[in-house]
XYZ file of C-alpha atoms in Angstrom:
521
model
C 45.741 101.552 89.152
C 44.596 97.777 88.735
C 42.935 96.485 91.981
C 41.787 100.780 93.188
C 38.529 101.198 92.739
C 37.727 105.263 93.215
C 34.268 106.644 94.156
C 33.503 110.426 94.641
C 30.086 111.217 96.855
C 28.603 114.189 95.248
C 26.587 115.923 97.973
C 23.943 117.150 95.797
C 23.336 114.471 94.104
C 23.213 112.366 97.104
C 20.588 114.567 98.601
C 18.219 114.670 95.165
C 18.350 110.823 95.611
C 17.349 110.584 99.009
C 14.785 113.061 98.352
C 13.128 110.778 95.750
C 13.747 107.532 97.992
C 11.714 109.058 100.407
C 8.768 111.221 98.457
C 8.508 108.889 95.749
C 6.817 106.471 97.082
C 4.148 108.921 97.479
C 3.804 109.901 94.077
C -0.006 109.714 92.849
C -1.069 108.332 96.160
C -1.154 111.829 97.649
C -2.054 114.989 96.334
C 0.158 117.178 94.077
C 0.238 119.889 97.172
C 1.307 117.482 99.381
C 4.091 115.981 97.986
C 5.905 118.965 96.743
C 5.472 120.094 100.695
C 7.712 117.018 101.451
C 9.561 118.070 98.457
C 10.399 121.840 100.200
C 10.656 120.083 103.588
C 13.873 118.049 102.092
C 15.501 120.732 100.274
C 17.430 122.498 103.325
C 20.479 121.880 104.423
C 20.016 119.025 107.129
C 18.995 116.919 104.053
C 22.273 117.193 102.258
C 24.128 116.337 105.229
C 22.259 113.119 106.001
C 22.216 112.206 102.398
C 25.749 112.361 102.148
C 25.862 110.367 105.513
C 23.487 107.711 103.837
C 25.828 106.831 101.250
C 29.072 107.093 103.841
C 27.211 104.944 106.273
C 26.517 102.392 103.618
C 29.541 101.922 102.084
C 30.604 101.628 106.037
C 27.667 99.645 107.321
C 26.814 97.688 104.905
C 29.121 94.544 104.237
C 27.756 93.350 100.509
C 28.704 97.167 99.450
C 32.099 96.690 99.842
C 32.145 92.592 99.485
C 35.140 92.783 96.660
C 37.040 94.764 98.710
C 40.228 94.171 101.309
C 40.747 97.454 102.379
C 37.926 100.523 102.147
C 40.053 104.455 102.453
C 37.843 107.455 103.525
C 39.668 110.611 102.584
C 36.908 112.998 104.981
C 36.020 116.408 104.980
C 38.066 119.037 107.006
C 37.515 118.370 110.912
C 34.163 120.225 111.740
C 32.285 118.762 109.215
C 33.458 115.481 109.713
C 32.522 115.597 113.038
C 28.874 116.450 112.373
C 29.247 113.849 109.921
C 30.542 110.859 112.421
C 27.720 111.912 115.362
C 24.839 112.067 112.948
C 24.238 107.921 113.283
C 24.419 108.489 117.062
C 21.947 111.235 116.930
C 19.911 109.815 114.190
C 19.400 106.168 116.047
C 18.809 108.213 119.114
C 16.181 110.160 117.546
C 14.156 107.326 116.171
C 14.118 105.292 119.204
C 11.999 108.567 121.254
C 10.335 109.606 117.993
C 6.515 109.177 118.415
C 5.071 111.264 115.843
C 5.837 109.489 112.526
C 7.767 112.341 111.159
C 11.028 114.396 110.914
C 12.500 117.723 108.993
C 13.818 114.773 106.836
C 10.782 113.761 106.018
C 8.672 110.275 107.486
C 10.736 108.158 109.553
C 9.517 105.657 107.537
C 11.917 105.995 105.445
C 14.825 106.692 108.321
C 13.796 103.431 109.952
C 14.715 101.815 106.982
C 18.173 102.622 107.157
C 18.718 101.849 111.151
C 20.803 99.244 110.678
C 23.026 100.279 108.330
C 23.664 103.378 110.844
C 23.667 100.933 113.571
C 26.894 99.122 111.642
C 28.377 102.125 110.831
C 28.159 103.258 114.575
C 29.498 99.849 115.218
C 32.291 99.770 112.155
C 33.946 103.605 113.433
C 34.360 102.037 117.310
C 35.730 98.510 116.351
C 39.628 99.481 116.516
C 40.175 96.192 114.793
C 38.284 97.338 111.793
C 38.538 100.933 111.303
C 41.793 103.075 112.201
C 40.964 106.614 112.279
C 44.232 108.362 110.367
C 44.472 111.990 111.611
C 46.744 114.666 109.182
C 48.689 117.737 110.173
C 51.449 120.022 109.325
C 53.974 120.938 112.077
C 51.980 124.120 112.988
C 50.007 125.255 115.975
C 46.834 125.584 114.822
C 46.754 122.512 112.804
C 48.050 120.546 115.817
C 45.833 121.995 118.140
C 42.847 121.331 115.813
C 44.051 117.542 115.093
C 44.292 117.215 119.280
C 40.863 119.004 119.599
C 39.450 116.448 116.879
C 41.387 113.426 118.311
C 39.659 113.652 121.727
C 35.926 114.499 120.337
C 36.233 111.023 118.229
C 37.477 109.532 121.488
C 34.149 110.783 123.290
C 31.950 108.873 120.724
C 34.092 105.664 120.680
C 36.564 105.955 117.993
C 39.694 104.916 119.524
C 41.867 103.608 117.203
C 43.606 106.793 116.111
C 46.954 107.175 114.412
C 48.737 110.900 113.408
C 50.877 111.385 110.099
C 52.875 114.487 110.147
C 53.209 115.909 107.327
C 54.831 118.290 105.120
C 57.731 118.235 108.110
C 61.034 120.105 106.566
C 64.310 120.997 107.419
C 66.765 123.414 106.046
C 69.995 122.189 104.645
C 71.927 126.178 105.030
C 71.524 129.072 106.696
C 68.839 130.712 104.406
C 66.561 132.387 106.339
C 63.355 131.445 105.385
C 64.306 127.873 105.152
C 65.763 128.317 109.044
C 62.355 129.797 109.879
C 60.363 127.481 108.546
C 62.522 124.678 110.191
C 61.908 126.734 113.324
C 58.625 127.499 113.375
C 57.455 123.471 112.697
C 59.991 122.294 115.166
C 58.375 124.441 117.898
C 55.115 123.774 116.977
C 55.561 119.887 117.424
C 57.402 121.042 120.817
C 54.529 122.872 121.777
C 52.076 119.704 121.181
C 54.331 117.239 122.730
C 52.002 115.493 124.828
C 49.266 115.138 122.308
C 51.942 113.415 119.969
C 53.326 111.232 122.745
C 50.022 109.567 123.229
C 49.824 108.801 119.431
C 51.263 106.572 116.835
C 53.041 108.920 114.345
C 53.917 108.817 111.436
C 56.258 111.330 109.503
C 56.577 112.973 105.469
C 58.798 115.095 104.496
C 58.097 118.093 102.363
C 58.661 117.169 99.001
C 59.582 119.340 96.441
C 57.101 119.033 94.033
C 53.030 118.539 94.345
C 52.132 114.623 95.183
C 49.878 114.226 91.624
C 49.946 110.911 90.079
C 51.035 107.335 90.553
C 54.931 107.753 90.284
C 54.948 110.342 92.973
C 52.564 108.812 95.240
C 54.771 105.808 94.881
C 57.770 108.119 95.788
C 56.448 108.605 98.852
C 55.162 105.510 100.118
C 58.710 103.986 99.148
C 60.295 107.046 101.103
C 62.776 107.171 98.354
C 65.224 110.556 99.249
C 64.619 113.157 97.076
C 67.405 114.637 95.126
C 66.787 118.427 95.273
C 69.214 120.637 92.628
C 69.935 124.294 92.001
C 68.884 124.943 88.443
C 69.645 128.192 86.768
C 66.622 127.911 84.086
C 64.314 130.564 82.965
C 61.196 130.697 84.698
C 58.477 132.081 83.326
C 57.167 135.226 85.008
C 54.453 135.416 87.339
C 51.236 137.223 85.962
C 50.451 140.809 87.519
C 48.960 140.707 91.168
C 47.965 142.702 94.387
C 49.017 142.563 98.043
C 46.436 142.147 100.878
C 47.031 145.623 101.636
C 45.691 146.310 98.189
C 42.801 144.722 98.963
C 42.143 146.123 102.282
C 42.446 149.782 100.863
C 39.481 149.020 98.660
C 37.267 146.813 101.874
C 38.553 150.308 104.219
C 36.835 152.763 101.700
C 33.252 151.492 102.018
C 33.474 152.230 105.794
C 31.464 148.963 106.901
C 30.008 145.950 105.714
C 31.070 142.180 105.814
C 34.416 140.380 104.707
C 34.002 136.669 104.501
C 37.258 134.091 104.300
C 36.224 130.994 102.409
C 38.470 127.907 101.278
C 39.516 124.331 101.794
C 40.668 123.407 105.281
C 44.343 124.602 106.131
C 44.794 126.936 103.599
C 44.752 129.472 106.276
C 41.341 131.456 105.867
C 41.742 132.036 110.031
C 44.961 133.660 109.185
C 43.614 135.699 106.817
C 40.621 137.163 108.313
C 42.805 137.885 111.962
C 45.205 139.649 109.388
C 42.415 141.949 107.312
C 40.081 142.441 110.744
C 42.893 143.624 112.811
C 44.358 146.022 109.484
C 40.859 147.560 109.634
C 40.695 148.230 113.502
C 44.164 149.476 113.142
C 43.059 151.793 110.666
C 40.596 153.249 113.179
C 37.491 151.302 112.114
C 35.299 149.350 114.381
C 35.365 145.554 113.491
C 33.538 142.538 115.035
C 35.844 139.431 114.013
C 33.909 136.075 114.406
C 33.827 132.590 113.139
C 31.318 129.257 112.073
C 34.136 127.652 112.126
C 33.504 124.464 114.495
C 37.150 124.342 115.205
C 37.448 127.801 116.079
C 41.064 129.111 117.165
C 40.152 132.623 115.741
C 41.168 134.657 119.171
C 44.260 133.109 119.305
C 45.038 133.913 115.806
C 43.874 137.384 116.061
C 45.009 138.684 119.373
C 43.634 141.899 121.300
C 43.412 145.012 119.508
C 41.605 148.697 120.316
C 38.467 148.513 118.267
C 38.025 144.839 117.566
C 35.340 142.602 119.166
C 36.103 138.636 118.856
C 33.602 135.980 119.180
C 32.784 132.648 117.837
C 29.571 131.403 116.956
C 28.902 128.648 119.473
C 26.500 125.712 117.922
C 26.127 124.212 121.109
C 25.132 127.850 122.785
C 23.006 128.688 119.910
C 21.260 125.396 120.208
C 20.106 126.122 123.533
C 19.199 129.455 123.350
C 17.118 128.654 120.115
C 15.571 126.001 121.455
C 14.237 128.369 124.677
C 13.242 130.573 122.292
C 10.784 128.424 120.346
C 9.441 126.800 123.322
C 8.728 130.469 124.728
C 6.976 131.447 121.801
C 5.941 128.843 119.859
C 4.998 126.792 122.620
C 4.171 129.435 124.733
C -0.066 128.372 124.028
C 0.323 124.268 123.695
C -1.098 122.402 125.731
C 0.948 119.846 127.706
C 0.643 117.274 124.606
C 1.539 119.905 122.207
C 4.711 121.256 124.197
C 6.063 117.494 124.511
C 5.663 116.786 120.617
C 7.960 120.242 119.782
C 10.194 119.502 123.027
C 10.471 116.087 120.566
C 10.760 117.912 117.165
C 13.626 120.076 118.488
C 15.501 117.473 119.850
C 16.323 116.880 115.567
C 20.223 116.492 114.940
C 19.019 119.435 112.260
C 17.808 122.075 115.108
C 21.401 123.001 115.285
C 21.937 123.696 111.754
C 19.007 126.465 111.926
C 20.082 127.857 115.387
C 23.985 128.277 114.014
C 22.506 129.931 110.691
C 20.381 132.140 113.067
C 23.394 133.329 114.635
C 25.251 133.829 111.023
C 22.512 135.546 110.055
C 22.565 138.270 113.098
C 26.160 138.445 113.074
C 26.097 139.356 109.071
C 23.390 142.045 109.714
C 25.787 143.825 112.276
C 28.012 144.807 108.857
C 25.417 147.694 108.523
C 27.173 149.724 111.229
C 30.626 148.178 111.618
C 32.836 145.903 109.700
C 32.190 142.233 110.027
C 34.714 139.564 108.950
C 33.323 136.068 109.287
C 36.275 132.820 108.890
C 33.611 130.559 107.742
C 34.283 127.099 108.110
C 35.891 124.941 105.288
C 33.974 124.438 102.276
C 31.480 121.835 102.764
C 30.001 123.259 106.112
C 29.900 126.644 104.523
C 28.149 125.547 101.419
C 25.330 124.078 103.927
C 25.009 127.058 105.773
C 24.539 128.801 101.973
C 21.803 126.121 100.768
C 20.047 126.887 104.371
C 20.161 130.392 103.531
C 18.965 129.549 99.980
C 16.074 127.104 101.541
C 14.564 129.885 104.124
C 14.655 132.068 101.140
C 12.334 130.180 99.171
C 10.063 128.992 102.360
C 9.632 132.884 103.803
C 8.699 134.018 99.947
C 6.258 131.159 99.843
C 4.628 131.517 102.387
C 4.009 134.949 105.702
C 6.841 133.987 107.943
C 8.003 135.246 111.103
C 11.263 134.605 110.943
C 13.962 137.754 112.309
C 14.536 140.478 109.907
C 18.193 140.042 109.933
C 17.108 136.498 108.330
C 14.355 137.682 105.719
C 17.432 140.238 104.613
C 20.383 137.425 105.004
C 20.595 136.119 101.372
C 19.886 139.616 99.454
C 23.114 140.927 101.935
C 25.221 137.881 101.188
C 23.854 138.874 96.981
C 24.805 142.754 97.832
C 28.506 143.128 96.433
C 28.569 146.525 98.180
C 27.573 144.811 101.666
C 29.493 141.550 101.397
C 33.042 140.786 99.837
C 33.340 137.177 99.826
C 37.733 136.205 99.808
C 38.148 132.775 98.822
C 41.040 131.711 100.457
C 43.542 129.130 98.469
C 47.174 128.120 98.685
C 49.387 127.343 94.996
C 48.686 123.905 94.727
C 46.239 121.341 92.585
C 44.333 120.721 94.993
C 43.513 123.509 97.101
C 43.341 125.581 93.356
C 40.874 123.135 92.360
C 38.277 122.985 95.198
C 38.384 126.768 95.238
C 37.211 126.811 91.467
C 34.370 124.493 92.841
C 33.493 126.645 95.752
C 33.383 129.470 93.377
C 30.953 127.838 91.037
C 28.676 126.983 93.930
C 28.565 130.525 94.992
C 28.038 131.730 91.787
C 24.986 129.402 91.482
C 23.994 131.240 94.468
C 24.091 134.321 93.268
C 27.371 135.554 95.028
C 30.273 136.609 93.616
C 33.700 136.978 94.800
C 35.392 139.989 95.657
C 38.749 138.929 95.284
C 41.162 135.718 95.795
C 43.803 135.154 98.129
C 46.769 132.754 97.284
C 48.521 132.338 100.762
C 51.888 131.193 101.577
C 53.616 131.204 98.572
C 57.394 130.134 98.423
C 58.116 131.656 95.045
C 57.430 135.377 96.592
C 59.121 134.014 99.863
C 62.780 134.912 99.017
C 64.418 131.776 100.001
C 66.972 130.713 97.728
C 66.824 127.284 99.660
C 66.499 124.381 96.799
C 63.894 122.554 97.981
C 61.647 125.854 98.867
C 63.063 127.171 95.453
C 61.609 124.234 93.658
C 58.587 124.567 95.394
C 58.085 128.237 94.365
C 59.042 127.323 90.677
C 55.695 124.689 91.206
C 53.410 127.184 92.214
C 53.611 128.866 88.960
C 51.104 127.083 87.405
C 48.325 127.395 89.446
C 48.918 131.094 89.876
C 48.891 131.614 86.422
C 45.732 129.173 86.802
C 44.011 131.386 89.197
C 44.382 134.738 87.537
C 43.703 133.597 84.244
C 40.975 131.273 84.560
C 39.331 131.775 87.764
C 39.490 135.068 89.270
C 38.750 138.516 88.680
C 41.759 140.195 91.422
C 44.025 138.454 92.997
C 46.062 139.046 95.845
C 49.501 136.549 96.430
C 50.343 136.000 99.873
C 54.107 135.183 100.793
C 55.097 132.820 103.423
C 56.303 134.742 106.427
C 59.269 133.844 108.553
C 57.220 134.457 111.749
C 54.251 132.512 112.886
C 51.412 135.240 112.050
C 49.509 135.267 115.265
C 48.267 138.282 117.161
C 48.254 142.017 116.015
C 52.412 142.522 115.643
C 53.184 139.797 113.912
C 50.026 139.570 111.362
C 51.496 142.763 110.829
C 54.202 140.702 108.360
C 51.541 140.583 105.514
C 51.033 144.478 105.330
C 55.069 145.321 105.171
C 56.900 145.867 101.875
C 56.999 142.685 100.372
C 60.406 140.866 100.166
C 61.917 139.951 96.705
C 60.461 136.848 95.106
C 62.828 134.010 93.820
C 63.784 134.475 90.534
């Protein structure tokens, strides 16, 4: 497009240059030993985080970055992440103004200092309503509405005001097909259900289209709001390849009696779902299950419902903080003196002490899997991949060097490795995009030594039944990246239909283990 400029911020490679902003300097001025010590210092994952911040906050707080520009469009992580993502400057400003000893798990301040401004502006950019609206996305569902509400009111508490809502993917049925009536149904009771929340905002409503949104002439579609003409077709479609259920795949996790299921995927592609469905099929199989999230948005008990022989919980950071930090001072500082106690108080009051206390606390609740059955809904993608690199980083620092750290931690990464121990389900729906960042997650757990146990494509129209046209032409769409998924990217594969009842507590997450119904031909 003439006049778009489009920029992509690479985590990784965001944190290797930070890392070199910050140790270079220090090249041949200080010993070899030294400098790879700040080198293993900034290799967790705080650093990433930060580093991806650094560019954000630039391209925010900076004004000459963005000089040519009218108009600069953040598309953000899912929610959680964001989040952590929007307080870090906060934090981080915080941090440097009670900081007295000259150094951070990012490294010297020195180099933090330098970049107080430009977190000062981008503070200052995300609270100025007449500079930065704050666009918030969701489909007519529960969850999603609940989480954008959740989300809407956290960004309130740090100043970021100017919030609008687009609705998307909002449908209704056009005859008495019961899928398409459900679906109708289930959205229009969902936005019901959140009425106050969308009273207070500005909204702003898309249809569901009938085919994916790739490329300039659809995108144009829909900004135009030009009406789609939906029609029957009676063409040969090409057949789906060969696939399993979920209950396929839970046969196989039942078997080994214990261990850990992990859910893993882009935001809304309905990994909570997924692991209330599979943890409440095991306890109702007569296992013992502990369900529990790192998902910061958390609405796993309300997805999952009570059962006999599931346990529910959620990995709290804020809790964990706490508790770690008492910890540390109790042993740790247990023998300081008063000067030494206040310089760790100081050190643990990092914006990165929560990152180790919440992988702490992933790390005991993985090590339960050697009695019971486990299933973690990790959070989307980019927060899980952090809590993988800190699982990667400890790795590295505890064989380097005699560490104390927990048992359950030494033996986290060799678990996570252990495909008898750990079956990692990454968690997709048939579309581009969700496909895509899947494959990516994939790679990235591959490069960590993990590999998948199996893939899950949820809510697919084509195995829906509807003979509705739009939902029709929809299923007819998802052929591609079904065929994509078994045929380039996974090993087993498991295709999820859309159910006609919103799958939330024990009965109705039942829907996913019944006979399937007919798929549209």
């Amino acid at each position: 497009m003439p006049r778009l400029a489009a920029l992509n911020i690479d985590p990784a490679a965001a944190a290797a240059a930070y890392r070199e902003k910050l140790v270079g300097p220090y090249r041949g001025k200080l010993p070899d030993a030294i400098v790879r010590g700040m080198e293993e210092q900034l290799s967790g994952a705080c650093t990433m985080e930060i580093a991806a911040f650094d560019e954000f906050s630039r391209l925010l707080g900076q004004p000459d970055a963005t000089a040519e520009c009218d108009h600069v469009i953040f598309d953000t992580a899912p929610t959680g992440h964001t989040l952590r993502l929007m307080t870090l400057p906060t934090a981080w400003t915080g941090f440097l103004d009670s900081s007295t000893t000259g150094n951070s798990c990012l490294g010297p301040l020195a180099g933090l200092e330098k970049q107080r401004v430009i977190y000062e502006n981008a503070v200052a950019a995300l609270a100025d309503g007449e500079r930065t609206t704050l666009v918030l996305v969701s489909r007519a569902q529960r969850a999603a509405l609940t989480e954008a509400e959740r989300t809407s009111d956290e960004l309130a508490a740090i100043g970021v005001r100017n919030q609008r809502l687009i609705l998307n993917g909002l449908f209704e049925a056009v005859d008495a097909d019961p899928v398409a009536l459900a679906l109708q149904q289930r959205g229009a009771a969902a936005l019901a259900n959140a009425g106050a929340f969308l009273n207070r905002m500005r909204v702003s409503k898309v249809p569901l289209r009938a085919h994916n949104l790739v490329g300039i002439p659809a995108l144009r579609e829909l900004i135009e709001s030009r009406k789609q003409k939906v029609e029957s077709r009676n063409e040969t479609v090409e057949p789906l390849p060969a696939t399993e259920t979920l209950s396929d795949l839970v046969d196989d996790i039942a078997k080994a009696g214990r261990g850990v299921v992990m859910t893993m995927g882009k935001g809304g592609v309905g990994k909570t779902t997924m692991a209330a469905a599979i943890a409440t099929e095991l306890a109702r199989r007569g296992c013992q299950v502990h369900l529990s999230t790192t998902d910061p948005a958390a609405h796993i008990a309300a997805a999952a419902g009570k059962i006999p022989g599931m346990q529910v919980s959620r990995i709290d950071p804020q809790a964990e903080t706490r508790s770690y930090v008492e910890h540390v001072m109790a042993t740790a500082g247990k023998n300081l003196d008063a000067n030494g106690r206040a310089l760790l108080e100081e050190d643990l009051r990092s914006p990165c002490t929560e990152e180790i206390a919440v992988f702490r606390a992933f790390a005991r609740t993985v090590a339960q899997g050697n009695d019971a059955f486990v299933v973690l809904d990790t959070a989307p993608t980019g927060h899980t991949l952090l809590l993988l690199d800190a699982t990667e980083s400890y790795h590295r620092e505890i064989a380097r060097k005699a560490s104390n750290m927990p048992e359950e931690v030494r033996e986290l990464l060799p678990r996570l490795r252990d495909a008898d121990y750990t079956r990692v389900l990454v968690v997709t729906l048939p579309e581009a995009t969700p496909v895509h960042e899947a494959a990516m997650l994939q790679a990235d757990l591959r490069r960590a030594q993990i590999e998948p146990f199996a893939w899950v494509i949820n809510q697919s129209f084509a195995e829906s039944g509807s003979q509705d046209p739009l939902l029709v032409a929809r299923g007819r769409g998802e052929g591609q990246y079904i065929r994509e998924v078994c045929e380039q990217h996974s090993k087993r594969t498991a295709l999820v239909p859309w159910v006609t009842e919103e799958p939330a507590g024990p009965e109705r997450l039942q829907q996913f283990f019944q006979t399937a119904t007919q798929p549209i031909h």
